[in-house]
mmCIF file of C-alpha atoms in Angstrom:
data_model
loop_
_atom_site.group_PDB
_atom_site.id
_atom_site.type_symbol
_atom_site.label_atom_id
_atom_site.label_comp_id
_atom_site.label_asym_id
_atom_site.label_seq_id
_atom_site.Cartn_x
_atom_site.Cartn_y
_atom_site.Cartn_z
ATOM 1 C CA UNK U 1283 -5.997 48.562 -131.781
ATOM 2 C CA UNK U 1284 -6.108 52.067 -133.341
ATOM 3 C CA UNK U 1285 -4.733 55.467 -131.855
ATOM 4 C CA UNK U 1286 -6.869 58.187 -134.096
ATOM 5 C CA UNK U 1287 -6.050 61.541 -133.813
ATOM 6 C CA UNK U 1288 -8.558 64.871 -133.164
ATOM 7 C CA UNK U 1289 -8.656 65.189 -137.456
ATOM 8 C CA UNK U 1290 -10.030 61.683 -137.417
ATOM 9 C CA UNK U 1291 -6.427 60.224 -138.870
ATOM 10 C CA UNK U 1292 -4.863 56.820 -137.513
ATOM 11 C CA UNK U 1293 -1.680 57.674 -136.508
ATOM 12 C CA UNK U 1294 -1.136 54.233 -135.245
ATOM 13 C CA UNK U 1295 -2.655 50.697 -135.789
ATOM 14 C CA UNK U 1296 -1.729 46.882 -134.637
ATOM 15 C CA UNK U 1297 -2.544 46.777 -138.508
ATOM 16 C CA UNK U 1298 -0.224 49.312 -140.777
ATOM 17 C CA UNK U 1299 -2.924 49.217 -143.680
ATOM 18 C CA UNK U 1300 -4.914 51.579 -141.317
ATOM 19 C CA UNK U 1301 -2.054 54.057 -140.420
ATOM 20 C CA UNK U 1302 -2.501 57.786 -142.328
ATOM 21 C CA UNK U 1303 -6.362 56.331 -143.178
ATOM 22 C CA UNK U 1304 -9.135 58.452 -141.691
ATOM 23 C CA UNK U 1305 -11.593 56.710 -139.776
ATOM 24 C CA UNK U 1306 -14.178 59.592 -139.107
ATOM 25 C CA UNK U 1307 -16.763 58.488 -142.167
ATOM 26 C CA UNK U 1308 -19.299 56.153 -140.959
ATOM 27 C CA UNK U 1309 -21.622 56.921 -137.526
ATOM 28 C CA UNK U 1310 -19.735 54.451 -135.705
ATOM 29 C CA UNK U 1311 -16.366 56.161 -136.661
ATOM 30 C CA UNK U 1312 -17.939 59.760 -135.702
ATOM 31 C CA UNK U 1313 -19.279 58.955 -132.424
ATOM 32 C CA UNK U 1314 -15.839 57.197 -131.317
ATOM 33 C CA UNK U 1315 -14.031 60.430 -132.180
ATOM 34 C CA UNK U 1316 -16.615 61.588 -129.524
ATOM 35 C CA UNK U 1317 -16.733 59.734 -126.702
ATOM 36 C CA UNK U 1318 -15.912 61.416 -123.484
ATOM 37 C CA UNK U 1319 -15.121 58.371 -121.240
ATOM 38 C CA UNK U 1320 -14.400 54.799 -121.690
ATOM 39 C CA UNK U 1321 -16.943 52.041 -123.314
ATOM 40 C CA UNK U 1322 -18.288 49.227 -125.572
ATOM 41 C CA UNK U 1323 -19.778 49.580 -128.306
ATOM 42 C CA UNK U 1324 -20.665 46.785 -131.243
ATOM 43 C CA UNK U 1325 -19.131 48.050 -134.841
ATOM 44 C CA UNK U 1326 -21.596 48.256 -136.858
ATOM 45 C CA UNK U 1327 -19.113 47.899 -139.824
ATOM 46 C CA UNK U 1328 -18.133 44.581 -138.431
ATOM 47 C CA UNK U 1329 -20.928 42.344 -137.252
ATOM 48 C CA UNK U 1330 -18.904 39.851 -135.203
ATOM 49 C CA UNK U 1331 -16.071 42.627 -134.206
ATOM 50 C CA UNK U 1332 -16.969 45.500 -130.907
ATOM 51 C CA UNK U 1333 -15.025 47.996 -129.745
ATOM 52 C CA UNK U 1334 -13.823 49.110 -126.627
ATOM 53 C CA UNK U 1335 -13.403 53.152 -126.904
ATOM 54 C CA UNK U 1336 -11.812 55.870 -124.694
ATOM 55 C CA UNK U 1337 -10.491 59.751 -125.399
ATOM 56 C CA UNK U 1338 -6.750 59.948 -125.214
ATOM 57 C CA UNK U 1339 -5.878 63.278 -123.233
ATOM 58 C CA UNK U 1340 -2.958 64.797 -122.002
ATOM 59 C CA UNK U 1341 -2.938 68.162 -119.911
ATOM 60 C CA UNK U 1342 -6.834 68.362 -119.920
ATOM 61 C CA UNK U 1343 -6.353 68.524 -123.947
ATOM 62 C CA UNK U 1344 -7.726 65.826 -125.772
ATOM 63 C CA UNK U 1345 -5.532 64.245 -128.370
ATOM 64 C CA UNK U 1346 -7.403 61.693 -129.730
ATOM 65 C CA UNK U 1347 -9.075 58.216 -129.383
ATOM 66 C CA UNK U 1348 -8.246 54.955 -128.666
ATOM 67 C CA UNK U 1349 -9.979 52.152 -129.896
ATOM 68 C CA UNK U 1350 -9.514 48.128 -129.312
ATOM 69 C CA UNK U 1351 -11.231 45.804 -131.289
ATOM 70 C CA UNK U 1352 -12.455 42.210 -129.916
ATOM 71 C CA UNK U 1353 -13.817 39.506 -132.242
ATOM 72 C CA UNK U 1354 -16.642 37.490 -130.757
ATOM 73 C CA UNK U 1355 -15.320 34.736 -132.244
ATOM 74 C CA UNK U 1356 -12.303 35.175 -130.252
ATOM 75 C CA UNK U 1357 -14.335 35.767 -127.438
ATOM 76 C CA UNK U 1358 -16.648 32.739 -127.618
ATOM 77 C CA UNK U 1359 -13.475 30.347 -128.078
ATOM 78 C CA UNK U 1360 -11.966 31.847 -125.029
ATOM 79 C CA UNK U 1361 -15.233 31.645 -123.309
ATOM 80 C CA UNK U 1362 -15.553 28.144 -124.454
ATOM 81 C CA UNK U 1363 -12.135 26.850 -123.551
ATOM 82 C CA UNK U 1364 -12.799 28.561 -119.822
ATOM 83 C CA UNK U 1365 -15.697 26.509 -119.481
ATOM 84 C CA UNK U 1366 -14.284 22.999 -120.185
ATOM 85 C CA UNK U 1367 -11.258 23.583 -117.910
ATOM 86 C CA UNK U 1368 -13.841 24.547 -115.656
ATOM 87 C CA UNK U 1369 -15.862 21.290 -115.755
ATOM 88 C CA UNK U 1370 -11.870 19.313 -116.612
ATOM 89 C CA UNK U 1371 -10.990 20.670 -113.433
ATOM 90 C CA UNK U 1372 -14.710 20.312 -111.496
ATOM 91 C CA UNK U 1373 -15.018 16.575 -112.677
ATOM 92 C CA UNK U 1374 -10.799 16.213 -111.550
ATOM 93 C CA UNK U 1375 -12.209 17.405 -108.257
ATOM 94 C CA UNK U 1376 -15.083 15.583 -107.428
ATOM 95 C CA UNK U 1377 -12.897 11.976 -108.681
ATOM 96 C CA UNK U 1378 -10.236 12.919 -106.057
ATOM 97 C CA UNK U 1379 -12.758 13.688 -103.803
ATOM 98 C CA UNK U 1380 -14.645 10.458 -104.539
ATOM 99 C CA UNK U 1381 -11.400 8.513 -104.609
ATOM 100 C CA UNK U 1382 -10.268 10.116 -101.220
ATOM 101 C CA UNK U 1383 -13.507 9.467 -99.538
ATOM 102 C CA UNK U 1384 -13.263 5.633 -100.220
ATOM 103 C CA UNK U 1385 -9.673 5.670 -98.908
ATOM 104 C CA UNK U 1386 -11.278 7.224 -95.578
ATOM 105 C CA UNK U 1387 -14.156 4.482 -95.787
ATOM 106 C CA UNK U 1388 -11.634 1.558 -95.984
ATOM 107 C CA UNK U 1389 -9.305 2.447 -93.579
ATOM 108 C CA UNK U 1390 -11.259 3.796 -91.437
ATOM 109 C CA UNK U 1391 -14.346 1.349 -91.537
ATOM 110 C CA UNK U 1392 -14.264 -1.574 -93.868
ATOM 111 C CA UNK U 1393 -10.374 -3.192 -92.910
ATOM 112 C CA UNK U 1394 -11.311 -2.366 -88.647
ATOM 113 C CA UNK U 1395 -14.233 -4.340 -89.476
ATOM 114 C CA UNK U 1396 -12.784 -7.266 -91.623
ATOM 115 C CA UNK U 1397 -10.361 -7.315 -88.931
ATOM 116 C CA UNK U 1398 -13.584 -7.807 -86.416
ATOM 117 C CA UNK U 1399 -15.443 -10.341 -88.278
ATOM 118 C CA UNK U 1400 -12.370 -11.919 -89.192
ATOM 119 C CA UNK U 1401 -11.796 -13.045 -85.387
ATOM 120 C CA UNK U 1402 -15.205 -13.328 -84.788
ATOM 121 C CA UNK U 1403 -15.697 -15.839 -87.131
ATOM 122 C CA UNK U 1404 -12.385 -18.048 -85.653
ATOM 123 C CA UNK U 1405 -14.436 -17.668 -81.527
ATOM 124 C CA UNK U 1406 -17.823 -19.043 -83.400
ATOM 125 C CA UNK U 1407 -15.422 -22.043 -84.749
ATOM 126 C CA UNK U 1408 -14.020 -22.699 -81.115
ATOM 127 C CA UNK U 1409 -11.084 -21.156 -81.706
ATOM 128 C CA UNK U 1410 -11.189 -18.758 -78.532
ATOM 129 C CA UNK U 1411 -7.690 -17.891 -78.180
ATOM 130 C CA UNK U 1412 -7.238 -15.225 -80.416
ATOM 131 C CA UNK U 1413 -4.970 -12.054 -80.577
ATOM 132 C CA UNK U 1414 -6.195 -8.854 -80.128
ATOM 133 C CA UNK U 1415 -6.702 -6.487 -82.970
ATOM 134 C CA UNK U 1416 -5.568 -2.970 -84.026
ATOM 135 C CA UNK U 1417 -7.844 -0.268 -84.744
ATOM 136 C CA UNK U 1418 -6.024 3.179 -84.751
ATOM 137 C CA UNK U 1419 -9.378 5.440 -84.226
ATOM 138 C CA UNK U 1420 -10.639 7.713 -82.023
ATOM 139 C CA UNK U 1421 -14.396 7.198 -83.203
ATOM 140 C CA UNK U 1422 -17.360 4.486 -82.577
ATOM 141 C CA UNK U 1423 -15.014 2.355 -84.618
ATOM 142 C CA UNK U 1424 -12.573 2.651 -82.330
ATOM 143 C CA UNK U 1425 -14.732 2.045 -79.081
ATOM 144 C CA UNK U 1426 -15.697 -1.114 -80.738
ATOM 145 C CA UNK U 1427 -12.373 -2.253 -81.891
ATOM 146 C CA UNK U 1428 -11.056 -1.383 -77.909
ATOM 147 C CA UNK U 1429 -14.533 -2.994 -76.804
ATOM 148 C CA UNK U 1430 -13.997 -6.364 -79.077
ATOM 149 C CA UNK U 1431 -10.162 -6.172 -77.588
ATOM 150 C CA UNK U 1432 -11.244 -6.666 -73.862
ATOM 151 C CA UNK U 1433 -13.340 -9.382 -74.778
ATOM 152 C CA UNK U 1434 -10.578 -11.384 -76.400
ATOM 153 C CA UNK U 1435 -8.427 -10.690 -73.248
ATOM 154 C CA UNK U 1436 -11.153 -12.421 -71.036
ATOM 155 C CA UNK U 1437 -11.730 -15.100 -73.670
ATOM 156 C CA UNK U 1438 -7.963 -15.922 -73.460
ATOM 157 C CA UNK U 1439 -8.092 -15.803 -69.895
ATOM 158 C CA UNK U 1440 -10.763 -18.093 -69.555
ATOM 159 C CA UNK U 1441 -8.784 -20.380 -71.755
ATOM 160 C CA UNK U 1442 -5.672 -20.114 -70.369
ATOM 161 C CA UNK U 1443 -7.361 -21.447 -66.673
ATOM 162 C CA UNK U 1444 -9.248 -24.183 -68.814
ATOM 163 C CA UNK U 1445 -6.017 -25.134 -69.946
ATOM 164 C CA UNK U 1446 -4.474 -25.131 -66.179
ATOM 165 C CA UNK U 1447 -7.522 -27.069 -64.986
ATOM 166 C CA UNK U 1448 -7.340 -29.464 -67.722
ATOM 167 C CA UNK U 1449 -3.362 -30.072 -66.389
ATOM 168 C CA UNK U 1450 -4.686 -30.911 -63.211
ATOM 169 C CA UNK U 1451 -3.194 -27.733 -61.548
ATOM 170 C CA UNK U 1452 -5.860 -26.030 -59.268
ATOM 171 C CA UNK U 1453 -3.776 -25.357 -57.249
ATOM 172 C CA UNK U 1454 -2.338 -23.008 -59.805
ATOM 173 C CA UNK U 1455 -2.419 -19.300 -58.634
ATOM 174 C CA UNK U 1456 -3.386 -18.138 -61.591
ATOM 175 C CA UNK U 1457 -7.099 -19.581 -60.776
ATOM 176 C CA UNK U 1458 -7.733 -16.936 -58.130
ATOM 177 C CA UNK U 1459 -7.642 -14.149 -60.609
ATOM 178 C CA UNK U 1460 -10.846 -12.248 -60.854
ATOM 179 C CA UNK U 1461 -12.855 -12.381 -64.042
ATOM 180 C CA UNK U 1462 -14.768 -9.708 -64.896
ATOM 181 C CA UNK U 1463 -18.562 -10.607 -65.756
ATOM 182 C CA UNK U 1464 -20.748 -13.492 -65.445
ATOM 183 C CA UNK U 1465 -18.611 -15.731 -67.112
ATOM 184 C CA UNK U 1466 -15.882 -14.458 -64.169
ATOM 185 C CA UNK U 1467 -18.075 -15.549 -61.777
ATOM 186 C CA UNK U 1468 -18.974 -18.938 -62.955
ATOM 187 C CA UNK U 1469 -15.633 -20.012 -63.411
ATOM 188 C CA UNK U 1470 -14.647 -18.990 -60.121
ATOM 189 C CA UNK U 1471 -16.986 -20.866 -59.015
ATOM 190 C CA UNK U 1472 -16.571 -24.340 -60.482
ATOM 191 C CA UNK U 1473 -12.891 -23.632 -59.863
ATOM 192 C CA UNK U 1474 -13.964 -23.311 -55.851
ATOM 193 C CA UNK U 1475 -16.412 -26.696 -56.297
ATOM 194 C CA UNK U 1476 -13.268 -28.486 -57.934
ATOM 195 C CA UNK U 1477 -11.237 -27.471 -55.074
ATOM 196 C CA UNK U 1478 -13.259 -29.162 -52.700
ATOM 197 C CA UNK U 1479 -14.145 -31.929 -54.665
ATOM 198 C CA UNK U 1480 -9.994 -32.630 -54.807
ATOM 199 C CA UNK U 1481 -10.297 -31.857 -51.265
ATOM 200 C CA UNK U 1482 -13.066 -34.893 -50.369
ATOM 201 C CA UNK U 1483 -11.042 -37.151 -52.675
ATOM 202 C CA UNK U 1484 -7.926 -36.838 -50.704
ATOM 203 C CA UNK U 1485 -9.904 -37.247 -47.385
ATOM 204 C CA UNK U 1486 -11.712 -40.084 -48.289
ATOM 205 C CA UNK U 1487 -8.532 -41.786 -49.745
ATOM 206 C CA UNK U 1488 -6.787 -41.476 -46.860
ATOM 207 C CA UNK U 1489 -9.588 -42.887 -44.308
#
């Protein structure tokens, strides 16, 4: 940075080997003692080096000019380091974004699922008395999860009045619950015809 008087003296510098020197010799150094408002302008003393130039005025008299040098070198490295923390911090982005996106797709779809197939695989094995599962979602994977739930709750149902029937207990209460569904309906059913079958047998045994 240099602070050149009217005369064309530095009167101050960043650098002291410019102080007292006067920088009004070359075009460059004439038209900065001219300038009339601020702006850039390369040095043509210095090929890598422009300037940034305004008047220095006080009281609507002109003092001087100021003048602030910037080396493109400089410049580029700054440049250059902007644009890697720009792509550090674009490629940080887009891994947490990645990362958080899976998290989402887990939770939210691949463990309900598991969780699904997991029991669905024990009812195709015969293993129909299963407990219900937890799916803590308010979307489609939710409605299946609370779908998948009922089911299980008439599938152990239906076993729990195989298991009374198998005791030899129709006259269990619990076989005049309502089933929902076909199923319901069937088992009602053969739970009526065993009734009266019961019913015949004691008849008959006691003519």
């Amino acid at each position: 940075a240099l602070l050149i008087g009217k005369d064309g003296r530095c009167v101050a510098a960043s650098d002291k080997n410019f102080v007292d020197r006067f920088l009004n010799q070359s075009d460059f150094e004439k038209r900065a003692l001219e300038v009339e408002q601020l702006r850039m302008e390369d040095n043509s003393a210095e090929k890598d080096l422009f300037e940034v130039i305004g008047p220095v005025a006080a009281g609507g008299m002109r003092l001087g000019t100021l003048r602030i040098g910037y080396s493109r070198d400089n410049i580029n490295a700054v440049v250059g380091g902007v644009t890697s923390m720009s792509l550090f911090i674009g490629l940080a982005v887009l891994v947490t974004g990645s990362l958080l996106f899976f998290w989402v797709i887990k939770t939210g779809v691949a463990t309900p699922l598991a969780g699904v197939t997991g029991v669905a695989q024990k009812i195709a094995a015969g293993n129909l008395k299963q407990n219900t599962i937890l799916v803590a979602s308010g979307d489609e994977i939710g409605i299946l999860g609370d779908a998948f739930n009922q089911m299980l709750a008439g599938l152990n149902k239906l076993v729990v009045k195989a298991e009374t029937i198998s005791n030899e207990n129709l006259s269990d209460s619990l076989l005049d619950e309502k089933l929902a569904g076909d199923i319901g309906e069937m088992f009602s059913a053969m739970v009526g015809k065993l009734r009266q079958c019961v019913q015949q047998a004691e008849l008959i045994a006691k003519d």
